[in-house]
CSV table of C-alpha atoms and ligand atoms in Angstrom, one decimal:
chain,number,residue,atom,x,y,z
C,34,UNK,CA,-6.4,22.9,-18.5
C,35,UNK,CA,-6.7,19.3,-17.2
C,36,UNK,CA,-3.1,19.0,-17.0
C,37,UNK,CA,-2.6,22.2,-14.7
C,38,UNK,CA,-4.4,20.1,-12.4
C,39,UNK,CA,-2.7,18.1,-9.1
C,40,UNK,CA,-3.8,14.4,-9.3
C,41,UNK,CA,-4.3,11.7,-6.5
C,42,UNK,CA,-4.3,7.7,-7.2
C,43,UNK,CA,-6.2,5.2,-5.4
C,44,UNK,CA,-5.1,1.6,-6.2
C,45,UNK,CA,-7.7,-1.0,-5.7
C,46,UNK,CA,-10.6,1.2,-5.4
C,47,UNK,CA,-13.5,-0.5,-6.9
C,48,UNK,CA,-14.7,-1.7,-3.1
C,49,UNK,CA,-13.9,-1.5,0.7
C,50,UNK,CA,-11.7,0.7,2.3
C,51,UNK,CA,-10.5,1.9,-1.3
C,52,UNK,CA,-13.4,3.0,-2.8
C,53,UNK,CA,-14.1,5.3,0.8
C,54,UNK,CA,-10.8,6.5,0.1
C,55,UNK,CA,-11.8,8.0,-3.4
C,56,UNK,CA,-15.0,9.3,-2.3
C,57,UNK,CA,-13.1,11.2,0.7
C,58,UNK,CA,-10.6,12.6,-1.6
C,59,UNK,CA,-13.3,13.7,-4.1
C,60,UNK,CA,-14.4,15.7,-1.0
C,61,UNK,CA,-10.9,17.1,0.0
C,62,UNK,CA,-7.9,17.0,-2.6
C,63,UNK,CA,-8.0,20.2,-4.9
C,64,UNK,CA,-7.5,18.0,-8.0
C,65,UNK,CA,-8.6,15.4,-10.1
C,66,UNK,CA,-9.0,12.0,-8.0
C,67,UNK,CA,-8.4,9.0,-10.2
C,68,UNK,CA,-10.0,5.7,-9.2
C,69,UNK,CA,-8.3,2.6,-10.2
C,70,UNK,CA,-9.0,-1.1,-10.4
C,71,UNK,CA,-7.6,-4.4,-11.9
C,72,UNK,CA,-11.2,-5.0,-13.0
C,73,UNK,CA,-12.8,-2.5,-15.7
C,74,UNK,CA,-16.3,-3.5,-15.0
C,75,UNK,CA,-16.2,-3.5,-11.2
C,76,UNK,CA,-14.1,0.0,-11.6
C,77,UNK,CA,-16.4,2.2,-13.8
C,78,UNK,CA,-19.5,0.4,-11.4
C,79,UNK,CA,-17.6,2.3,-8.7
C,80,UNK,CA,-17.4,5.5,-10.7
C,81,UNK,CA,-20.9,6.1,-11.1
C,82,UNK,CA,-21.4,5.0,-7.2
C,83,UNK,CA,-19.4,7.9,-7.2
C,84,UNK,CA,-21.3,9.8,-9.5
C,85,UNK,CA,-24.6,9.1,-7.9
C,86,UNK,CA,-23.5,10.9,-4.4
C,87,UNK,CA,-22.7,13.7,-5.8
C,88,UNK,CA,-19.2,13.7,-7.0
C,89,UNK,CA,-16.6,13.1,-9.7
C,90,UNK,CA,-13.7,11.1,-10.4
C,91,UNK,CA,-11.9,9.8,-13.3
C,92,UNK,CA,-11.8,5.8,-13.8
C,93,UNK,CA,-8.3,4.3,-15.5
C,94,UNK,CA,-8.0,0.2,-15.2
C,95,UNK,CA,-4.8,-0.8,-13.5
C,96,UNK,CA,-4.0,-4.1,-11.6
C,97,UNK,CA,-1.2,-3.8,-9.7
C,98,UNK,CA,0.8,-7.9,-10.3
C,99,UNK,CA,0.4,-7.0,-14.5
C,100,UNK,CA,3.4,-4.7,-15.6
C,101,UNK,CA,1.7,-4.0,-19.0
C,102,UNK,CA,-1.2,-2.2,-17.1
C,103,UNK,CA,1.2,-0.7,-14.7
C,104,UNK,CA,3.4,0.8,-17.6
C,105,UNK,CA,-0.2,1.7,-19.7
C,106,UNK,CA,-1.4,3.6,-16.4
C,107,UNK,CA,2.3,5.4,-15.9
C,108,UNK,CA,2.3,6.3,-19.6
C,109,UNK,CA,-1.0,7.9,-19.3
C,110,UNK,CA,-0.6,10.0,-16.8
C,111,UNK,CA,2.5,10.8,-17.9
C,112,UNK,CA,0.8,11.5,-21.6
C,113,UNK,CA,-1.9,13.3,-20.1
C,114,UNK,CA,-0.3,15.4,-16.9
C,115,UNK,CA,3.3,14.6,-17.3
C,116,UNK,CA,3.1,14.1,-13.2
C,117,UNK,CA,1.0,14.0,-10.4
C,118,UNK,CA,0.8,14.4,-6.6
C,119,UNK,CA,-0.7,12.1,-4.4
C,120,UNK,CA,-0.5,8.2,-4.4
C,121,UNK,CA,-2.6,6.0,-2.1
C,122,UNK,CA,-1.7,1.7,-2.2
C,123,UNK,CA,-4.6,0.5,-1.1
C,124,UNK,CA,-4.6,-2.7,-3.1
C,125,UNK,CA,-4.3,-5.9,-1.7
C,126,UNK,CA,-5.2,-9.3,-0.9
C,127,UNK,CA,-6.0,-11.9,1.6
C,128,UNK,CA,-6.3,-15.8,1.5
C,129,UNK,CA,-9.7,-16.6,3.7
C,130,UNK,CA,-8.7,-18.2,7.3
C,131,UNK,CA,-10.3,-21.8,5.8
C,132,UNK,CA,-8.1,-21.5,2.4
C,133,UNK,CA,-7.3,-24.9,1.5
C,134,UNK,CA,-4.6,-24.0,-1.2
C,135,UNK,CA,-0.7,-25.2,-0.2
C,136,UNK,CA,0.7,-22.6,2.2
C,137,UNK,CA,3.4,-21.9,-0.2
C,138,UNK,CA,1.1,-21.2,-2.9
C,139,UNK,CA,-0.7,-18.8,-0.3
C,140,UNK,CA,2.9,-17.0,0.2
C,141,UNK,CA,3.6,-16.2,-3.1
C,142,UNK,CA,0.2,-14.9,-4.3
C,143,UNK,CA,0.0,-12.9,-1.0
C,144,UNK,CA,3.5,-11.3,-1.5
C,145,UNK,CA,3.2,-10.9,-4.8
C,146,UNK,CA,0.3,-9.0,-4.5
C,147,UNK,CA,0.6,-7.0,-1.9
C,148,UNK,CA,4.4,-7.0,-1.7
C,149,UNK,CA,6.0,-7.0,-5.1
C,150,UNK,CA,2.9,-5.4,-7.1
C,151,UNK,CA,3.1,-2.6,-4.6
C,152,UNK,CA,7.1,-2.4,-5.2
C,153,UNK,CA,6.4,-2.4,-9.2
C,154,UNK,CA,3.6,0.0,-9.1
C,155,UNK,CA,5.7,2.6,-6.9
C,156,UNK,CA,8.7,1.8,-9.6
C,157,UNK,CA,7.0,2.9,-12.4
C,158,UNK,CA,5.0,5.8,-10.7
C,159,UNK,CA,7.8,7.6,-8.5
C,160,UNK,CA,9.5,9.2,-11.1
C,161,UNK,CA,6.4,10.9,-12.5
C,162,UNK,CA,5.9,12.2,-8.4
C,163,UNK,CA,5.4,16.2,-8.8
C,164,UNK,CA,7.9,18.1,-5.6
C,165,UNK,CA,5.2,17.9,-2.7
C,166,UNK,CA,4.1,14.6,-3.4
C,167,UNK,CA,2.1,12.7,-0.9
C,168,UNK,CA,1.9,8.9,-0.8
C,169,UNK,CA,0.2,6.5,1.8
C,170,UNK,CA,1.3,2.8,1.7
C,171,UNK,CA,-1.9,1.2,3.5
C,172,UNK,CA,-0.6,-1.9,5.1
C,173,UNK,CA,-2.2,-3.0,8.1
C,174,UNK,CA,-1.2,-4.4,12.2
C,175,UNK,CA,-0.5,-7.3,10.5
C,176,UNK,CA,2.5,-5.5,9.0
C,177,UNK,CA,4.1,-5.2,12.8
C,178,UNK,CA,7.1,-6.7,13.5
C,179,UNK,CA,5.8,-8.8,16.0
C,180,UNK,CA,4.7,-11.1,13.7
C,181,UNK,CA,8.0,-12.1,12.6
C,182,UNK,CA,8.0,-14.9,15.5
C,183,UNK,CA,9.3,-18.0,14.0
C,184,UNK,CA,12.2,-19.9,15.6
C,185,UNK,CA,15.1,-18.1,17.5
C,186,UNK,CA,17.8,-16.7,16.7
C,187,UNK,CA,16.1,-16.6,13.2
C,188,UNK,CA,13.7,-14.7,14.2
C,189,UNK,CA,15.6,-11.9,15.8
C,190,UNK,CA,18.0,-12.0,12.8
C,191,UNK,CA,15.1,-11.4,10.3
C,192,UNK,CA,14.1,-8.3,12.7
C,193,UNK,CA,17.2,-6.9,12.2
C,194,UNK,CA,17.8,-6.8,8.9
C,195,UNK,CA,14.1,-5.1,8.6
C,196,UNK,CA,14.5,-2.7,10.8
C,197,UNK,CA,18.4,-1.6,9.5
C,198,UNK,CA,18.5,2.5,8.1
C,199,UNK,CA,20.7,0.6,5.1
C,200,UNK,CA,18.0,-2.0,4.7
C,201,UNK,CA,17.7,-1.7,0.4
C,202,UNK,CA,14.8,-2.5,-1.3
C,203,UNK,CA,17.0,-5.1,-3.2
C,204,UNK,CA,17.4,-6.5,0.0
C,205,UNK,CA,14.1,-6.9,1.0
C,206,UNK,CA,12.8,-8.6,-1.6
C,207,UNK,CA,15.1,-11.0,-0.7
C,208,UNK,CA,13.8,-11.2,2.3
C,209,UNK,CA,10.4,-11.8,0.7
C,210,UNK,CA,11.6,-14.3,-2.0
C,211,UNK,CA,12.9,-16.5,1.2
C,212,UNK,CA,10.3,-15.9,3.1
C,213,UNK,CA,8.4,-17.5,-0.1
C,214,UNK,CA,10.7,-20.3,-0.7
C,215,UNK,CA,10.6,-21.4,2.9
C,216,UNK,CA,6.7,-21.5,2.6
C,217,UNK,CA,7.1,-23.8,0.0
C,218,UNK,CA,9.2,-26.4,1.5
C,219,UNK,CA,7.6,-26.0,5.0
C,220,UNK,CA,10.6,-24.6,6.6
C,221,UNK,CA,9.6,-21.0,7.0
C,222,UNK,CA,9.2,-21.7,10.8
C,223,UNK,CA,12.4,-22.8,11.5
C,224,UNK,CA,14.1,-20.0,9.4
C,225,UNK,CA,12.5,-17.2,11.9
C,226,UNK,CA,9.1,-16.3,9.8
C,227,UNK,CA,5.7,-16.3,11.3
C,228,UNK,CA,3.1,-18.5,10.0
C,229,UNK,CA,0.9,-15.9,8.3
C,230,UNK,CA,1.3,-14.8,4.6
C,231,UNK,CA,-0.5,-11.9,5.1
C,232,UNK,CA,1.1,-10.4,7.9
C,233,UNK,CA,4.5,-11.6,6.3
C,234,UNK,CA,3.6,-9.7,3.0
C,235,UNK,CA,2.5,-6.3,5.2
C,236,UNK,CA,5.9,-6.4,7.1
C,237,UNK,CA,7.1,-6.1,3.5
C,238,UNK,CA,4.8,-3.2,2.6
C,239,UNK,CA,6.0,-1.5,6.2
C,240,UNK,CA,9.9,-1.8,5.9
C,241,UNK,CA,9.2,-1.1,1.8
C,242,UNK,CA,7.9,2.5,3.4
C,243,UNK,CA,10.8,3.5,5.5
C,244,UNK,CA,13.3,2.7,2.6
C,245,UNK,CA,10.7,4.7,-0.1
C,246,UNK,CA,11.1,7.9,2.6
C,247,UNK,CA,15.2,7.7,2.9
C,248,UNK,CA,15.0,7.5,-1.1
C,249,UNK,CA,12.5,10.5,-1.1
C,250,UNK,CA,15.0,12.4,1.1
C,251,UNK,CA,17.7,12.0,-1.4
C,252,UNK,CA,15.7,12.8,-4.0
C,253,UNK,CA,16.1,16.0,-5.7
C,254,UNK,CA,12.1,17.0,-6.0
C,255,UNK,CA,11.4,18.9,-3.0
C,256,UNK,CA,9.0,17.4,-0.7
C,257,UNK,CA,8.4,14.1,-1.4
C,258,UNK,CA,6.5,11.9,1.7
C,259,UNK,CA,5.5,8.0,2.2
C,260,UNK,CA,3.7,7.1,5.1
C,261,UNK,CA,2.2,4.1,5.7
C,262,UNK,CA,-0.9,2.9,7.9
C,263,UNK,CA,-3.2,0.3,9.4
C,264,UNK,CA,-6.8,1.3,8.6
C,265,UNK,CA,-8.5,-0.1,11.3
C,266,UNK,CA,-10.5,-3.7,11.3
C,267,UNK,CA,-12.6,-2.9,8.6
C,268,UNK,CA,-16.1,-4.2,7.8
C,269,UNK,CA,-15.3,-5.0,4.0
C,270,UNK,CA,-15.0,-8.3,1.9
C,271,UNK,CA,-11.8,-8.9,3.0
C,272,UNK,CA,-12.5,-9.3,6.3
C,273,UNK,CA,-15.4,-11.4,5.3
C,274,UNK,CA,-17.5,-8.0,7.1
C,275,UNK,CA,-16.4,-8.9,10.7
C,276,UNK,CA,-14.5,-5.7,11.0
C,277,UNK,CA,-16.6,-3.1,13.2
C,278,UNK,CA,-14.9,-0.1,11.6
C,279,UNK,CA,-16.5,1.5,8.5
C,280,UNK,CA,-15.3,1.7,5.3
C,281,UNK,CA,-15.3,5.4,6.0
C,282,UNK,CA,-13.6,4.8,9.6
C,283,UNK,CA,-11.1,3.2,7.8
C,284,UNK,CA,-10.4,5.5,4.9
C,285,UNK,CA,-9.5,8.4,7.9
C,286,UNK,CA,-5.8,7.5,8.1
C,287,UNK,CA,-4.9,6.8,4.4
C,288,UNK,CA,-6.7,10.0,3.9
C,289,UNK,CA,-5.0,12.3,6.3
C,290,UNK,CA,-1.9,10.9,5.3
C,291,UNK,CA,-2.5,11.4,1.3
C,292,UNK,CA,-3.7,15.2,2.3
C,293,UNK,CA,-0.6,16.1,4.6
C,294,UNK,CA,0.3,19.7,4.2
C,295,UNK,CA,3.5,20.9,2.3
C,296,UNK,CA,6.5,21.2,3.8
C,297,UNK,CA,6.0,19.5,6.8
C,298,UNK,CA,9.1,18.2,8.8
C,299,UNK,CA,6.7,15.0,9.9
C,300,UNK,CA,5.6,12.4,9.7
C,301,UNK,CA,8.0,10.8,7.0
C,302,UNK,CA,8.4,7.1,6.7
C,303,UNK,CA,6.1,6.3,9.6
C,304,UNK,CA,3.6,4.0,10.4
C,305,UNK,CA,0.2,5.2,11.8
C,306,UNK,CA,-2.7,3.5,13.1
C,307,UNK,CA,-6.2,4.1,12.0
C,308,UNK,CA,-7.2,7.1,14.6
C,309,UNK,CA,-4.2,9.0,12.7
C,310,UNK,CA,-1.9,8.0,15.7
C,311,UNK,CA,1.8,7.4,15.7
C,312,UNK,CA,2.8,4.1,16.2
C,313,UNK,CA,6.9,3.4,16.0
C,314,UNK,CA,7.1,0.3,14.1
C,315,UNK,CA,10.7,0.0,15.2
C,316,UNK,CA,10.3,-0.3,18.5
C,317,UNK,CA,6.9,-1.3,19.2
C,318,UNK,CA,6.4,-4.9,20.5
C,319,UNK,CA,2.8,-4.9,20.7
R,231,NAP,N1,-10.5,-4.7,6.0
R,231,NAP,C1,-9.6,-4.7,7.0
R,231,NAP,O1,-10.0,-5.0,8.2
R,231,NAP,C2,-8.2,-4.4,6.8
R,231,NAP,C3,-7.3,-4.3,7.9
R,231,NAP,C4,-6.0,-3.9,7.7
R,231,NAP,C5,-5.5,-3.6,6.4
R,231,NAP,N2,-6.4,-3.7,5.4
R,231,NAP,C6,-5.8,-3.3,4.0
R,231,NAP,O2,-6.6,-2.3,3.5
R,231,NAP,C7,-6.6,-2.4,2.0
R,231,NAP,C8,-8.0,-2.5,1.5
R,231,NAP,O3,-8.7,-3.6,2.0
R,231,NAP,P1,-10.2,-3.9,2.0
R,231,NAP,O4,-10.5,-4.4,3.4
R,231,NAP,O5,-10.9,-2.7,1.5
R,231,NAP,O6,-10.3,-5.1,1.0
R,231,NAP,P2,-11.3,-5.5,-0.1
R,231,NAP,O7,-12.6,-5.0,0.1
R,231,NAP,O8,-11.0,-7.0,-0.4
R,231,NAP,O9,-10.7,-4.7,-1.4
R,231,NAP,C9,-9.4,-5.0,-1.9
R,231,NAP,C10,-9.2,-4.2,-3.1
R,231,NAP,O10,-8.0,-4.5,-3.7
R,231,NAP,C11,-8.1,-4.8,-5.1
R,231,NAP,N3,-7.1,-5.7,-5.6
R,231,NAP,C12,-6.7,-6.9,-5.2
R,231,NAP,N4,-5.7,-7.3,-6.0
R,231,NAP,C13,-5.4,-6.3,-6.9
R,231,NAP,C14,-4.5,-6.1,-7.9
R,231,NAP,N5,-3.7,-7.1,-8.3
R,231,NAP,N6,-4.5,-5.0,-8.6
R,231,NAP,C15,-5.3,-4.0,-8.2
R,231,NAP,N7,-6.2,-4.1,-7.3
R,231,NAP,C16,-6.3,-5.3,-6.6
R,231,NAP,C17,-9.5,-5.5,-5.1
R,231,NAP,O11,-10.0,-5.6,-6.4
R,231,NAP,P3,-11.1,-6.8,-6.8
R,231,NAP,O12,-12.4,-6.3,-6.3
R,231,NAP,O13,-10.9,-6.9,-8.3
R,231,NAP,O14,-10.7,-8.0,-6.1
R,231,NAP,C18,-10.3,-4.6,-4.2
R,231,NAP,O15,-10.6,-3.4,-4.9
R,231,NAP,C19,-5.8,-3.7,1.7
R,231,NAP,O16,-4.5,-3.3,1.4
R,231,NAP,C20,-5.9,-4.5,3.0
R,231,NAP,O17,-4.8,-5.3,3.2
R,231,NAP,C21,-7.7,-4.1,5.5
């Protein structure tokens, strides 16, 4: 029965580092691997690439900044499985270096892409999470903290809050909605925020993890672990194929993290780089 199964996720999976991810798991997780994608047409193209090497995966459309798909996609799997095991965020977006659109228009698509589509994707998803869940939060170095350097003691203050064990997820948005408004009057300098959307929007992603573990701990389900990750410089569209990694090279650490073992005691809540390595986000300057 199809709904004896365990079932992984892969958001954004059409292309890149996403669609590696699926054909990995198709490979490794004892389950049913669903490949997902904003785009129907570009989605199902990627499940019979899929098909064509050899292996199988289901396709369901979901784009991860439209809550109607993301509540269709939750009530399906909840339909069909009524829960499943293993979540990988791999979706997300980045304005090209020679964008010419307002830098406050860049912030808000950014974060609300990769930011808040995450954050609504994971809020609608969670509570179908089976006990021994696994998901992976890719974000990326650009998600370090060093790359909140704006103006001091803003700066500093910012770090702060991000890094605070009471930090809420409320509270970060916050931090993400002002990080957005300051864009948009020119001020997010001054106010302590670095200059890149991106990297501000994958900060979010990072701190989003840590809180998403210290919920998972207090959850009743037994088991439950977010990691997040930066998969490497990746040759894919987004980094307009500079990257020197493969797609497959970069699929290694969202993979290992989707596929930890059960009832491990770590990692939980904690940022790895793309050779699978630990890297404290906390304390780490560079
Ligand atoms: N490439 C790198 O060097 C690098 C480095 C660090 C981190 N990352 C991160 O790795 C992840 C994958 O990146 P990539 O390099 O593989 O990029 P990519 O080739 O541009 O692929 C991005 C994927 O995300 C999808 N996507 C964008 N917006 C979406 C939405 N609203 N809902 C659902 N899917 C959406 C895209 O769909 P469409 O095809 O429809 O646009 C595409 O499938 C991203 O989170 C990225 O930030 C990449």
């Amino acid at each position: 029965m199809a709904n004896n199964k365990r079932i992984a996720v892969v958001t954004g999976a059409n292309k890149g580092i996403g669609f590696a991810i699926v054909k990995e798991l198709c490979a490794k997780f004892d389950g049913i691997v669903y490949l997902t994608s904003r785009d129907e047409g570009r989605g199902k193209a990627a499940q019979q690439e899929i098909v064509k090497l050899g292996l199988s995966c289901y396709y369901h459309q979901l784009d991860i900044t439209d809550q109607a798909s993301i509540d269709q996609f939750a009530t399906y799997i909840k339909n069909n499985y009524e829960g499943f095991d293993c979540l990988v965020n791999n979706a997300g977006f980045a304005y090209k270096a020679a964008a010419t659109e307002p830098i406050g228009v860049q912030a808000k698509d950014t974060v609300e892409i990769n930011y808040f589509g995450t954050l609504a994707l994971c809020k609608a998803l969670f509570p179908l999470l089976r006990p021994h869940a696994r998901v992976c939060n890719v974000s990326s170095m650009a998600g370090m903290l060093k790359y909140v350097n704006g103006d001091e003691p803003h700066a500093t203050e910012i770090k702060k809050k991000l890094v605070s064990d009471t930090l809420t997820e409320d509270e970060l948005s916050n931090l993400m909605n002002q990080f957005v408004e300051t864009a948009n009057d020119g001020t997010h300098k001054q106010k302590g925020w670095g200059s890149s959307t991106y990297c501000t929007s994958k900060i979010g992603v990072s701190a989003l993890s840590r809180i998403q573990q210290r919920e998972f701990d207090a959850d009743p389900r037994e088991d439950l672990v977010v990691n997040f990750c930066h998969p490497g410089y990746v040759d894919t569209d987004m980094s307009s194929h500079k990257g020197p990694l493969t797609v497959e090279e970069g699929a290694v650490a969202p993979v290992y993290l989707a596929l930890l073992p059960p009832n491990i005691a770590s990692p939980k809540g904690e940022f790895h780089w793309f050779d699978c390595k630990l890297i404290d986000w906390v304390t780490t300057a560079n």
